[in-house]
Amino acid sequence: MTILSILASGLFLLNTKTTTLAVVAKQGSDPRIFYYGTTVSGSDIDGLGRSGFTYQPCYTPFGLTGPQEHAISVIQSDGNNTLDLKITGSSLDEWEDGKILTVTSADPVYDIVVNNVFKTYYDEDIVEAWAEITNGGRKSATLTRYYSAQMPLHTGNVWISTLSGSWSNDANVYQEPLVRGTKLIKNMDGVRNSHSSHAEAMISLDGKPCENAGRVIGMALEWGGNYEMRFVTDDSDYHRIFAGICPDNAPYTLAKGETLATPPVAFSFSPEGMGGVSRNFHRWGRRWRLAHGDRERKILLNSWEGVGLDINEECADQMMGDIAAMGGELFVVDDGWFGDKYPRAVDNSSLGDWVADRNKIPGGVEGLVKMADDHGVSFGIWVEPEMTNTISELYDKHPDWVLKSDGRDLICGRGGTQLVLDLTNPEVRDFAFGVFDRLLTENPGIDYIKWDANMNISTYGSPYLKKQAHLDIEYWRGFTEVCQRLRAKYPNVTIQACGGGGGRTNWGVLPWFDEFWTSDNTDALQRLTIQWGTSYFFPAIAMAAHISACPNGLTHRVLPLKYRCDVAMSGRLGLEFQPKHMNDEEKEFCRKVIASYKEIRPVVQFGDLYRIVAPFDGKGYTSLMYVSEAKDKAVFYWWKQANFTDIHLERPLMAGLDPDKMYRLKELNRIDDNPLPFEGQVFSGRFLMDNGISLPMFNEVSGSTPEWSSRVIYLVAE
Ligand code: GLA
């Protein structure tokens, strides 16, 4: 194909470092995708068509395309239910890290205009796609489906891996072949959207999903509200994949002249298995989508699992002293610190009354900030700004600030009294921003905020909104506005996104947050599964992983402190227990763990993740490693999950190392009486990747060999 004929055909090759997305935008035709895969150049561009790739629709409108599944449907003001989209123009712009292609299509009869936008992130091998839908007519038009993007995918032995779970059982991996029919992943929580399912999927093109081999496309919808991902397989040569806001019960009325910009879907292609896609998303997340993706995270102690709502000044003082002595850097006061007229004694009151409970905390928040400073640690605080309780001064004053439906009883959540505030209302947005503004202005020493959200939308009704069907979208506009105002005024504060655990682990909310609370479940064994799934799309720097008490508060499991530490050390390390209940030996062990984590923190938080053996592989252990960008340092993790007599564990092969570098091995958090044979020895990267290392079944400790064993090994190139 010559350059001229390429231009005439409207073919755009959107290249990233190792991939090409070929979009066809021919005047008068509809937008098409030709190819998505490894980079295509030179004569291979010609080969695309000859090898059997065909132009496939990438934003199918409803009404004139027969039985094809569609991405957009509109009911016009006169009741007409058809839409026709013909390309009227296209533009290609550059931005710092790539290109932005905008393909504009219009209906020749009705004034509906759609921009399909594709934005490349060259260095990270990511392409975002979204749609901007404009009603240029004189009357309103109603969108009954308004997905962000549509991606065709050639059929074959295609498998899909998705994440699903529930409160405290977050992000389990489910893998299945894409077979005939429609697979629909959908979330209708309204406030958090990653508990029951995640808005991300891995699509393995070469059969059963593999970690470090095979072609894989990863996709993530960047949206915090209700969503759908639809995978359609029929008797044609292509699967059709759709993602966007869930339009169920949410027809969107576009006023005259109004544009609806849908949230982007980020795609990444890698020939290096799911691990390759994860590494692309992690790099992209750290560089472009996460607050302070280049800043090391502090090691913190959070009060929640240690003392629950019984936080007070004396106990804060003791906990701050303990975390400081262990070498930690931050103390976070969780739930329970607030409420004046209605103090938060149990979880049925006070949300919205964000003033210190002076009975528990006579010196107020300012006193706590000063106390932390005196202990030499930073200070953080928990708030749930989108919520209230019927027992609160806020609700007494503003009963119309909650989501509810006229003439119907309130549907309450946690404690039998919790309600979601109506963020569609500008006054409520001001209030929510004001919660942060007042706390941070009065206490400039606050370094960290845990922003929680413990309830879903139970009543789809807003006392403020004129178009009730817009509630989901308007809620998210309100949320986004609060986030933007908060970040504009307080760019440096660290903010954790928490939604009753991992309910807000999505790329839609993360741009304003530094990290997320991965799960309310801190049981180290179950965390292996939760953190594994979460790591598909989210980097360790953002994945809060805390060492918790034993037995675990939720699973009641008894696990050695070392095992709990070794699991937490594979994410953003924190502590979540009452140190008062530990003996000196345990505190000393935590002190050493924190010191070691400081050593490996840059590798874990900025390195590349290589997942080796999955917790659900049935091999009796889980293993993964992080490798620094320069491949001069790496951290290898191994956790035994099953214990039966005479089982024989395979040697895990390392990954991601430089084959030609020589690495010296050092075990961290060692409790065994004797060092393992490889301790302090030097091996080539090639040897470690080809042969791995044998790890014994147990941590051999005289007098107390525990059932569970785990290893963290630090590799440093000579
Ligand atoms: C949620 C969070 C927990 C804790 C509690 C406090 O469940 O996920 O970490 O903050 O709320 O009520």
XYZ file of C-alpha atoms and ligand atoms in Angstrom:
730
model
C 0.000 0.000 0.000
C 1.451 3.398 -0.896
C 1.207 6.371 1.436
C -1.297 7.931 -0.967
C -3.510 4.904 -1.130
C -3.315 4.587 2.655
C -4.497 8.160 3.020
C -7.226 7.641 0.425
C -8.490 4.582 2.270
C -8.664 6.584 5.500
C -6.378 4.148 7.302
C -4.769 5.409 10.492
C -2.041 3.320 12.070
C -1.907 4.263 15.717
C 1.410 2.934 16.926
C 2.652 2.562 20.459
C 6.091 1.243 21.351
C 5.214 -2.347 20.433
C 1.610 -2.308 19.168
C -0.558 -0.997 16.335
C -4.237 -0.168 16.329
C -5.421 0.309 12.749
C -8.523 2.496 12.470
C -10.265 3.141 9.165
C -12.052 6.466 8.845
C -13.282 6.756 5.291
C -15.517 9.707 4.477
C -19.131 8.621 4.057
C -18.535 5.197 5.611
C -18.867 4.162 9.267
C -15.817 3.985 11.587
C -13.984 0.675 11.465
C -11.136 -1.119 13.192
C -8.893 -3.173 10.944
C -6.344 -4.591 13.335
C -5.077 -4.518 16.920
C -1.873 -6.348 17.772
C 1.922 -6.167 17.603
C 3.384 -3.358 15.514
C 2.678 -3.569 11.800
C 4.916 -1.638 9.417
C 6.294 -1.609 5.858
C 4.976 -4.279 3.522
C 3.088 -5.959 6.369
C 0.572 -3.103 6.204
C -0.383 -4.464 2.795
C -0.421 -7.931 4.249
C -3.108 -7.072 6.765
C -5.911 -7.282 4.231
C -4.312 -10.081 2.251
C -3.947 -12.198 5.378
C -7.650 -12.009 5.998
C -8.181 -9.137 8.398
C -11.284 -7.185 7.458
C -12.640 -3.761 8.368
C -14.918 -4.274 11.371
C -17.448 -1.797 12.791
C -16.248 -0.039 15.935
C -19.311 1.970 16.946
C -22.449 0.308 15.634
C -25.631 2.402 15.858
C -29.018 0.766 16.419
C -31.817 0.745 13.897
C -30.342 0.291 10.434
C -27.805 -2.466 10.919
C -30.038 -5.503 11.259
C -29.446 -7.868 14.139
C -25.904 -6.632 14.908
C -25.234 -5.811 18.548
C -24.931 -2.047 18.892
C -22.902 0.515 20.816
C -25.334 3.407 20.661
C -29.098 3.806 20.355
C -31.162 6.982 20.285
C -34.842 7.822 20.428
C -35.260 11.055 18.497
C -37.714 13.733 19.645
C -40.245 12.574 17.035
C -40.054 9.016 18.307
C -37.824 7.728 15.519
C -35.690 4.899 16.901
C -32.963 4.687 14.232
C -29.505 6.152 13.989
C -27.141 6.276 11.056
C -23.525 7.326 11.534
C -21.482 8.336 8.485
C -17.969 9.739 8.773
C -17.751 13.452 8.035
C -14.134 14.033 9.008
C -11.182 13.014 11.123
C -8.233 14.680 12.788
C -4.948 13.422 14.134
C -3.261 15.390 16.902
C -0.181 14.844 18.949
C 0.176 15.000 22.677
C 3.146 14.492 24.983
C 3.099 10.672 24.902
C 1.355 9.851 21.645
C -1.457 10.704 19.274
C -5.157 11.504 19.478
C -7.303 10.408 16.559
C -10.817 11.825 16.416
C -13.213 10.313 13.912
C -16.360 12.379 13.492
C -19.565 10.820 12.201
C -22.990 12.356 11.773
C -26.494 11.138 11.062
C -27.489 12.461 7.615
C -31.103 12.946 8.742
C -31.015 13.818 12.448
C -28.519 16.173 14.076
C -26.624 13.616 16.117
C -22.844 13.825 15.877
C -20.444 11.312 17.390
C -16.715 11.658 17.883
C -14.941 8.353 18.358
C -11.672 9.251 19.997
C -8.533 7.080 20.229
C -5.642 8.275 22.379
C -2.331 6.442 22.443
C 0.154 6.305 25.299
C 3.231 5.390 23.299
C 5.652 4.341 26.020
C 3.136 2.285 27.972
C 1.463 0.486 25.026
C -1.999 1.706 25.993
C -4.769 3.011 23.738
C -7.816 4.713 25.193
C -11.079 4.838 23.274
C -14.209 6.791 24.063
C -17.149 8.516 22.393
C -18.446 12.073 22.537
C -22.098 12.262 21.555
C -23.613 15.616 20.606
C -27.203 16.536 19.926
C -27.040 19.369 17.403
C -30.785 19.350 16.801
C -33.380 21.802 17.991
C -35.085 19.321 20.278
C -33.800 16.887 22.866
C -32.909 13.308 21.953
C -32.759 10.347 24.331
C -29.805 7.976 24.393
C -30.901 4.507 25.430
C -27.405 3.040 25.015
C -24.233 5.083 24.985
C -21.230 2.805 25.318
C -17.713 4.197 25.276
C -16.133 1.825 22.790
C -16.539 -1.265 20.658
C -13.646 -3.550 19.831
C -13.726 -6.354 17.249
C -11.597 -9.388 17.984
C -10.889 -12.242 15.582
C -12.272 -15.548 16.840
C -10.001 -18.412 17.831
C -9.213 -20.139 21.085
C -10.084 -16.990 23.010
C -10.388 -16.984 26.800
C -11.493 -14.309 29.160
C -10.298 -13.642 32.713
C -12.448 -11.419 34.889
C -12.497 -10.379 38.533
C -15.455 -10.888 40.784
C -16.303 -11.344 44.439
C -18.050 -9.620 47.291
C -17.277 -7.652 50.440
C -14.098 -9.120 51.965
C -13.750 -11.617 49.153
C -12.629 -9.104 46.550
C -11.105 -9.651 43.108
C -11.272 -13.418 42.620
C -10.087 -14.463 39.174
C -12.535 -16.333 36.892
C -11.335 -17.767 33.585
C -13.423 -19.274 30.782
C -13.447 -19.580 26.994
C -15.504 -17.033 25.068
C -18.214 -19.244 23.607
C -21.336 -18.549 21.504
C -23.701 -16.130 23.162
C -23.295 -12.962 25.170
C -21.260 -12.610 28.311
C -22.344 -9.595 30.297
C -20.421 -8.136 33.195
C -22.379 -5.509 34.948
C -22.331 -3.498 38.134
C -25.231 -1.563 39.620
C -23.843 -0.592 43.045
C -23.992 3.107 42.169
C -21.270 4.208 44.599
C -18.565 1.510 44.534
C -18.216 -0.609 41.448
C -15.563 -3.230 42.134
C -16.930 -5.430 44.901
C -19.143 -7.838 43.008
C -17.388 -7.446 39.656
C -14.591 -5.400 38.158
C -14.689 -3.114 35.123
C -11.592 -4.809 33.708
C -10.950 -7.971 31.714
C -8.011 -9.875 30.230
C -8.639 -11.569 26.905
C -6.162 -14.309 26.065
C -6.027 -15.017 22.336
C -3.981 -18.220 22.371
C -5.981 -20.554 24.533
C -5.987 -20.935 28.295
C -4.685 -17.795 30.005
C -0.949 -17.815 30.699
C 0.976 -15.406 32.848
C 4.132 -14.959 30.825
C 3.311 -16.168 27.306
C 0.648 -15.716 24.651
C -1.117 -12.752 23.111
C -3.416 -10.913 25.488
C -5.607 -7.822 25.294
C -6.409 -6.126 28.581
C -9.218 -3.629 28.918
C -10.283 -1.349 31.757
C -13.243 1.011 31.804
C -12.244 4.233 33.553
C -15.498 4.833 35.371
C -16.535 4.681 39.025
C -20.279 4.212 38.517
C -22.581 1.584 37.037
C -21.143 -0.136 34.005
C -21.481 -2.940 31.500
C -18.946 -4.942 29.553
C -20.550 -7.040 26.856
C -18.755 -9.810 24.965
C -20.744 -11.024 21.991
C -19.872 -14.206 20.104
C -21.932 -15.431 17.169
C -21.234 -17.448 14.049
C -19.120 -14.749 12.446
C -15.329 -14.447 12.451
C -15.252 -11.756 15.101
C -16.127 -11.382 18.764
C -17.550 -7.934 19.480
C -16.628 -6.319 22.747
C -18.432 -3.328 24.213
C -17.863 -1.335 27.382
C -19.433 1.714 28.911
C -21.845 3.167 31.414
C -24.740 0.808 32.165
C -27.743 2.312 30.399
C -30.330 0.206 32.279
C -33.000 2.480 33.729
C -30.722 5.357 32.836
C -31.753 6.725 29.418
C -29.796 9.931 28.976
C -31.679 12.888 27.532
C -29.339 15.040 25.499
C -30.645 18.584 25.501
C -30.283 20.682 22.367
C -26.591 21.388 21.837
C -25.471 19.116 24.680
C -22.530 16.699 24.460
C -22.134 13.565 26.541
C -18.513 12.481 26.837
C -18.385 8.815 27.795
C -15.575 7.486 30.037
C -12.503 6.050 28.274
C -11.796 2.354 27.956
C -8.070 1.697 28.194
C -6.825 -1.199 26.039
C -3.417 -2.783 26.066
C -2.039 -5.542 23.882
C 0.908 -7.701 24.873
C 2.464 -10.826 23.355
C 3.972 -11.562 26.790
C 0.883 -13.017 28.441
C -1.315 -11.476 31.092
C 1.801 -10.388 32.945
C 2.792 -8.218 29.972
C -0.590 -6.497 29.994
C -0.402 -5.986 33.761
C 3.025 -4.398 33.506
C 1.735 -2.008 30.832
C -1.220 -1.004 32.986
C 0.996 -0.614 36.051
C 3.437 1.683 34.227
C 0.590 3.657 32.671
C -1.167 3.905 36.047
C 1.922 5.148 37.839
C 2.775 7.659 35.132
C -0.632 8.966 34.061
C -3.543 7.826 36.170
C -2.530 7.713 39.813
C -1.993 10.638 42.141
C 1.734 10.822 42.900
C 2.565 7.643 40.991
C 6.240 8.571 41.330
C 6.255 9.075 45.095
C 7.141 6.308 47.563
C 4.291 5.478 49.944
C 4.705 5.753 53.708
C 4.519 2.716 55.995
C 1.495 3.256 58.213
C -0.427 1.910 61.176
C -4.216 2.137 60.809
C -6.335 1.996 63.971
C -9.383 0.141 62.565
C -8.708 -3.533 63.142
C -6.790 -2.779 66.338
C -9.346 -0.714 68.230
C -12.427 -0.311 66.003
C -14.611 2.617 67.064
C -12.933 2.793 70.475
C -10.248 5.183 69.365
C -9.359 7.880 71.887
C -6.511 10.210 72.684
C -4.736 7.879 75.057
C -4.841 4.950 72.697
C -3.823 7.100 69.717
C -0.833 8.284 71.723
C 0.192 4.721 72.543
C -0.302 3.506 68.948
C 1.663 6.443 67.545
C 4.464 5.682 69.979
C 4.494 2.041 68.921
C 4.495 2.647 65.171
C 7.224 5.262 65.569
C 9.336 2.816 67.579
C 8.896 0.159 64.889
C 10.160 2.571 62.240
C 6.766 3.333 60.671
C 6.070 6.702 59.158
C 2.353 7.443 59.492
C -0.537 6.836 61.883
C -4.119 6.820 60.594
C -7.077 7.385 62.900
C -9.893 5.376 61.334
C -13.638 5.425 62.074
C -14.924 6.526 65.494
C -13.221 9.896 66.111
C -16.161 12.203 65.348
C -19.644 13.339 66.392
C -20.632 16.058 68.828
C -24.365 15.966 69.603
C -24.389 12.331 68.454
C -21.000 10.776 69.246
C -20.070 7.784 67.084
C -20.259 5.046 69.715
C -21.614 2.396 67.333
C -21.839 2.434 63.559
C -25.374 3.804 63.387
C -24.713 7.517 63.863
C -22.751 10.695 63.182
C -21.636 10.379 59.543
C -21.715 13.947 58.290
C -20.796 15.482 61.662
C -17.093 15.746 60.985
C -15.985 17.318 64.261
C -13.988 15.490 66.914
C -15.896 13.701 69.668
C -14.446 15.685 72.565
C -15.206 12.915 75.040
C -12.817 10.605 73.217
C -10.502 13.283 71.873
C -10.505 16.331 74.154
C -7.684 17.994 72.236
C -9.521 17.704 68.902
C -7.967 16.786 65.580
C -5.381 19.518 66.047
C -4.259 17.758 69.236
C -3.855 14.463 67.361
C -1.846 16.110 64.598
C 0.471 17.644 67.161
C 0.744 14.345 69.025
C 1.815 12.577 65.823
C 4.342 15.284 65.178
C 5.761 14.824 68.666
C 6.150 11.119 67.946
C 7.890 11.890 64.661
C 5.206 10.309 62.433
C 2.757 11.825 59.956
C -0.968 11.892 60.638
C -3.912 10.586 58.653
C -7.659 10.530 59.209
C -10.743 8.592 58.002
C -13.829 10.298 56.535
C -16.872 9.114 54.619
C -17.949 12.397 53.029
C -20.674 11.053 50.734
C -22.689 9.533 53.568
C -24.821 10.380 56.585
C -26.921 8.602 59.208
C -30.488 9.388 60.164
C -28.927 9.924 63.604
C -26.739 12.928 62.810
C -26.862 16.682 63.040
C -26.410 16.809 59.287
C -29.558 14.789 58.643
C -31.486 16.764 61.281
C -30.628 19.933 59.364
C -30.822 18.644 55.804
C -33.165 15.678 55.405
C -33.413 16.546 51.710
C -29.722 16.081 51.090
C -29.998 12.277 50.842
C -30.923 10.022 47.943
C -34.544 9.007 48.493
C -37.798 8.711 46.641
C -40.872 10.791 47.381
C -43.577 8.989 49.277
C -41.417 5.948 49.974
C -39.737 4.777 53.156
C -36.015 5.394 53.474
C -33.888 2.388 52.641
C -30.978 2.503 55.048
C -27.651 0.714 55.009
C -25.043 0.043 57.677
C -26.268 0.308 61.250
C -29.826 0.489 59.950
C -29.434 4.258 59.558
C -26.844 4.975 56.850
C -27.844 6.968 53.770
C -26.059 8.210 50.654
C -25.852 11.976 50.209
C -27.227 13.455 47.007
C -24.076 14.526 45.186
C -26.183 15.657 42.227
C -27.080 18.683 44.350
C -24.466 21.499 44.151
C -25.070 22.407 47.795
C -24.219 18.857 48.824
C -21.098 18.920 46.635
C -20.065 22.102 48.460
C -20.679 20.373 51.749
C -18.586 17.327 50.768
C -15.731 19.503 49.552
C -16.115 21.607 52.704
C -15.544 18.527 54.887
C -12.047 18.199 53.457
C -11.470 21.911 53.161
C -12.189 22.564 56.805
C -10.183 19.588 58.064
C -7.171 20.439 55.907
C -7.267 24.194 56.443
C -7.637 23.917 60.184
C -5.047 21.134 60.297
C -2.436 21.667 57.598
C -0.479 18.869 59.270
C -2.903 16.215 57.971
C -0.816 14.177 55.566
C -3.224 11.388 54.587
C -6.962 10.901 54.171
C -8.829 7.614 53.967
C -11.974 8.404 51.937
C -14.452 5.621 52.595
C -17.830 4.734 51.085
C -19.740 1.996 52.876
C -23.058 1.994 51.081
C -24.495 1.463 47.646
C -27.301 3.485 46.094
C -30.366 1.694 47.420
C -32.912 4.270 46.296
C -32.648 5.616 42.781
C -34.188 8.928 43.643
C -32.843 12.453 44.102
C -34.890 15.252 45.683
C -32.805 17.686 43.596
C -32.554 16.186 40.139
C -35.047 17.083 37.414
C -34.186 14.079 35.230
C -34.198 11.187 37.680
C -32.839 8.776 35.074
C -29.583 10.806 35.062
C -28.843 9.987 38.679
C -25.903 7.646 38.113
C -24.148 10.036 35.750
C -24.909 13.125 37.837
C -23.708 11.398 41.017
C -20.388 10.751 39.298
C -20.192 14.299 38.010
C -20.696 15.454 41.593
C -18.081 13.061 42.912
C -15.613 14.124 40.219
C -16.177 17.790 40.932
C -15.453 17.286 44.641
C -12.299 15.343 43.769
C -11.137 18.034 41.359
C -11.676 20.826 43.860
C -9.927 18.835 46.563
C -6.920 18.107 44.371
C -6.715 21.686 43.049
C -6.430 23.071 46.566
C -4.568 20.215 48.262
C -2.373 18.611 45.629
C 0.035 17.038 48.094
C -2.149 15.193 50.549
C -2.151 11.400 50.166
C -5.662 10.009 49.682
C -6.790 6.407 49.908
C -9.910 5.270 48.037
C -11.835 2.830 50.183
C -15.265 1.423 49.477
C -15.898 -0.990 52.327
C -12.566 -2.523 51.294
C -11.885 -2.898 47.581
C -15.128 -1.362 46.296
C -13.331 1.531 44.679
C -10.477 -0.233 42.959
C -11.043 1.174 39.508
C -9.277 3.500 37.093
C -12.305 5.802 37.077
C -11.753 7.133 40.587
C -8.024 6.595 40.929
C -6.748 9.727 39.178
C -7.485 11.659 42.355
C -6.267 8.987 44.746
C -2.830 7.685 45.638
C -3.967 4.201 46.544
C -6.908 1.987 47.437
C -7.803 -0.233 50.376
C -7.569 -3.609 48.703
C -10.011 -5.478 50.939
C -11.462 -5.465 54.427
C -10.164 -9.005 54.547
C -6.596 -8.917 55.874
C -6.241 -12.673 56.362
C -2.874 -13.293 54.705
C -3.907 -16.560 53.051
C -7.034 -15.131 51.454
C -5.118 -11.951 50.635
C -2.954 -14.035 48.275
C -6.002 -14.518 46.064
C -7.335 -10.993 46.539
C -3.999 -9.305 45.820
C -3.293 -11.619 42.900
C -6.516 -10.647 41.090
C -6.137 -6.993 41.992
C -2.630 -6.969 40.525
C -4.002 -7.799 37.068
C -4.621 -4.112 36.483
C -3.416 -2.209 39.561
C 0.189 -1.633 40.672
C 1.638 -2.557 44.060
C 2.305 1.095 44.897
C -1.462 1.613 45.151
C -2.407 -1.710 46.715
C -2.666 -1.232 50.489
C -1.639 -4.464 52.219
C -1.628 -4.505 56.011
C -0.273 -6.941 58.566
C -3.175 -7.756 60.875
C -3.845 -9.457 64.178
C -3.942 -13.194 64.854
C -6.354 -14.962 64.826
C -7.706 -12.914 61.959
C -10.843 -10.972 62.871
C -12.821 -12.244 59.882
C -11.523 -15.725 59.072
C -10.341 -16.552 62.621
C -7.301 -18.171 61.023
C -4.057 -18.461 62.935
C -1.048 -17.614 60.774
C 2.524 -16.909 61.877
C 3.544 -13.278 62.060
C 6.225 -13.925 59.448
C 3.701 -15.219 56.942
C 1.429 -12.231 57.529
C 4.383 -9.872 57.096
C 5.645 -11.633 53.970
C 2.237 -11.255 52.281
C 1.789 -7.599 53.269
C 5.315 -6.823 52.060
C 4.284 -7.611 48.484
C 2.054 -4.541 48.332
C 2.071 -1.089 49.923
C 3.032 -2.212 53.419
C 1.020 -1.141 56.445
C 0.007 -2.444 59.866
C -3.520 -2.940 61.145
C -3.473 -4.211 64.747
C -3.137 -2.994 68.309
C 0.614 -3.169 68.977
C -0.133 -3.173 72.709
C -1.184 -6.790 72.318
C 2.156 -7.850 70.885
C 5.115 -9.044 72.899
C 8.548 -7.469 72.555
C 9.789 -10.204 70.262
C 6.899 -9.654 67.846
C 7.402 -5.892 67.892
C 11.079 -6.399 67.197
C 10.217 -8.662 64.261
C 7.900 -5.960 62.845
C 10.668 -3.400 63.297
C 12.988 -5.552 61.193
C 10.279 -6.139 58.589
C 9.728 -2.400 58.254
C 13.469 -1.800 57.921
C 13.685 -4.468 55.188
C 10.656 -3.077 53.384
C 12.324 0.330 53.269
C 15.215 -1.361 51.482
C 13.021 -3.057 48.862
C 10.318 -0.364 48.648
C 11.546 1.173 45.375
C 11.592 -2.254 43.707
C 8.099 -3.216 44.919
C 6.507 0.164 44.318
C 8.157 1.124 41.021
C 9.325 -2.225 39.644
C 7.783 -4.604 37.118
C 5.592 -7.394 38.447
C 6.122 -10.958 37.246
C 3.449 -13.322 38.541
C 4.851 -16.846 38.597
C 2.475 -19.354 40.236
C -1.128 -18.384 40.977
C -2.853 -19.169 44.273
C -5.492 -21.039 42.260
C -3.000 -23.103 40.205
C -3.265 -25.916 42.742
C 0.511 -26.224 43.132
C 0.452 -25.775 46.880
C 2.178 -22.414 46.787
C 1.937 -18.951 45.268
C 4.883 -17.024 43.914
C 5.595 -13.692 42.255
C 8.401 -11.205 41.946
C 9.160 -7.554 41.286
C 12.105 -6.500 39.149
C 13.502 -2.967 39.002
C 13.414 -1.222 35.642
C 17.206 -1.477 35.322
C 16.923 -5.179 36.261
C 19.618 -4.667 38.872
C 17.385 -5.516 41.821
C 14.491 -7.894 42.352
C 12.350 -9.269 45.158
C 11.064 -12.835 44.977
C 8.105 -14.009 47.075
C 6.982 -17.556 47.830
C 4.107 -18.507 50.126
C 3.081 -22.086 50.879
C -0.695 -22.495 50.828
C -1.269 -26.175 51.393
C 0.242 -28.594 53.858
C -0.072 -32.352 53.453
C 2.524 -34.906 54.336
C 4.854 -35.951 51.555
C 3.694 -33.388 49.022
C 6.373 -32.339 46.591
C 6.482 -28.717 45.642
C 7.762 -27.720 42.227
C 10.720 -25.377 41.875
C 9.355 -21.970 40.910
C 11.215 -20.463 37.943
C 12.094 -16.825 38.330
C 11.145 -14.318 35.651
C 11.973 -10.844 34.378
C 15.678 -10.912 35.326
C 18.544 -9.971 33.041
C 19.918 -13.361 31.923
C 23.424 -11.978 31.788
C 23.492 -10.294 35.170
C 24.805 -12.018 38.287
C 22.530 -11.690 41.302
C 23.408 -12.205 44.960
C 20.522 -13.670 47.005
C 19.580 -12.585 50.507
C 16.591 -13.871 52.417
C 14.572 -11.170 54.229
C 12.489 -11.691 57.386
C 14.440 -14.884 58.085
C 13.266 -16.896 61.101
C 14.923 -20.253 60.362
C 17.695 -21.472 62.624
C 19.977 -21.940 59.646
C 20.235 -19.999 56.420
C 19.123 -21.755 53.229
C 21.927 -23.098 50.996
C 21.650 -20.261 48.474
C 21.978 -17.541 51.118
C 24.588 -14.985 50.056
C 25.369 -16.955 46.870
C 25.552 -15.517 43.373
C 23.588 -16.891 40.387
C 23.113 -15.693 36.856
C 19.689 -14.361 35.884
C 19.631 -17.023 33.165
C 20.144 -19.834 35.688
C 17.448 -18.529 38.027
C 14.950 -18.178 35.179
C 15.803 -21.588 33.671
C 16.041 -23.554 36.908
C 14.606 -21.551 39.793
C 15.448 -22.484 43.360
C 14.149 -25.223 45.627
C 12.402 -24.053 48.735
C 11.879 -26.328 51.728
C 8.385 -27.195 52.950
C 8.889 -25.530 56.324
C 10.531 -22.621 58.020
C 12.791 -24.648 60.308
C 12.627 -23.023 63.718
C 13.823 -24.996 66.715
C 10.993 -25.977 68.967
C 8.226 -24.358 66.921
C 8.204 -25.315 63.244
C 5.013 -23.719 61.941
C 2.620 -25.341 59.479
C 2.834 -22.335 57.177
C 5.974 -21.197 55.533
C 6.955 -18.331 53.307
C 10.052 -16.688 51.863
C 11.052 -13.241 50.678
C 14.329 -13.144 48.793
C 16.103 -9.993 47.744
C 18.283 -10.200 44.630
C 20.921 -7.592 43.961
C 23.040 -7.580 40.812
C 26.787 -7.535 41.400
C -14.931 0.166 55.992
C -13.473 0.136 55.656
C -12.673 -0.311 56.854
C -12.925 0.635 57.996
C -14.403 0.673 58.293
C -14.717 1.719 59.333
O -15.442 -1.116 56.179
O -13.234 -0.689 54.561
O -11.309 -0.342 56.548
O -12.452 1.915 57.673
O -15.164 0.972 57.132
O -16.044 1.781 59.631
